[in-house]
C-alpha cells in the first residue's frame, strides 16, 4: 500500500456516487470550466510515516487525501439566490463525498482507519455565477512493511574467507568457502 494506491481507492469510491458523476479527476491540471461542474479533484499532498521499530522497515503511514469539489450556481431570474443555491449544493456534495469514501468497502478493507477528516467550503461571486469550492481532507492510516519496500538492492555474496587465530606455535588455519553462483 502507498499514497498512489490510496488515491486510486478514493477515486474508485467517488466515481459515480456523487453529483459529480464520473467527473472525478486525478491527477490533472486544476483549470476547470463551468461546463465541467460539479467536479471532484483528488490528490495526496501529504504523507507521514511513523516507525514501528529498528530492525525492519515497518511503518504506520498516514496519507492525507485532499478532495476539492467545484460547482457553480447562477442567480434566479427573479431572485439573487445564487450564493444560497451554491452553498446548499456544496453541502450536499460534501455529504455525498463523505458517505462514498467512508462506506467504501475496498478502502476500509485495505487501510486501518480514517484518522481525521477536515472540510471547508467557500462561495465566491467573482465570476459569472457563484462559484463554490469544497476542500475535504482525510488522513488515512495504513501499515507499510518490508513487502512494500522490496527488492532491497544489495551486492550478492560471492564467498567467505575466514582466518582462525590459533595459539603461538600452531600452524595458521585458513578456511575459504566459495559459494556457487
Short mmCIF file of C-alpha atoms in Angstrom, two decimals, residues 3 18-20 31 34 43 50 58 62-63 76 84 103 105 107 114 116 130 151-152 162 167 170 177 179:
data_model
loop_
_atom_site.label_atom_id
_atom_site.label_comp_id
_atom_site.label_asym_id
_atom_site.label_seq_id
_atom_site.Cartn_x
_atom_site.Cartn_y
_atom_site.Cartn_z
CA UNK A 3 -0.21 7.01 -1.37
CA UNK A 18 -21.87 11.83 -6.10
CA UNK A 19 -23.47 14.63 -8.12
CA UNK A 20 -20.10 14.89 -9.91
CA UNK A 31 -8.04 24.67 -14.52
CA UNK A 34 -18.43 25.76 -15.72
CA UNK A 43 -4.69 14.49 -4.75
CA UNK A 50 5.94 6.54 11.96
CA UNK A 58 7.78 -1.15 9.17
CA UNK A 62 -0.79 8.42 7.26
CA UNK A 63 -1.65 9.81 3.82
CA UNK A 76 -32.60 33.01 -10.48
CA UNK A 84 -27.53 30.23 -1.35
CA UNK A 103 -18.60 3.44 3.09
CA UNK A 105 -15.50 -1.50 1.30
CA UNK A 107 -10.80 1.38 1.01
CA UNK A 114 -9.70 7.32 8.93
CA UNK A 116 -9.17 12.50 10.94
CA UNK A 130 -21.47 31.91 -7.75
CA UNK A 151 13.51 -5.51 -3.56
CA UNK A 152 16.34 -4.28 -1.41
CA UNK A 162 37.77 -16.85 7.38
CA UNK A 167 47.87 -20.09 19.76
CA UNK A 170 50.28 -23.69 15.77
CA UNK A 177 34.23 -21.09 1.27
CA UNK A 179 29.55 -20.03 -2.90
#
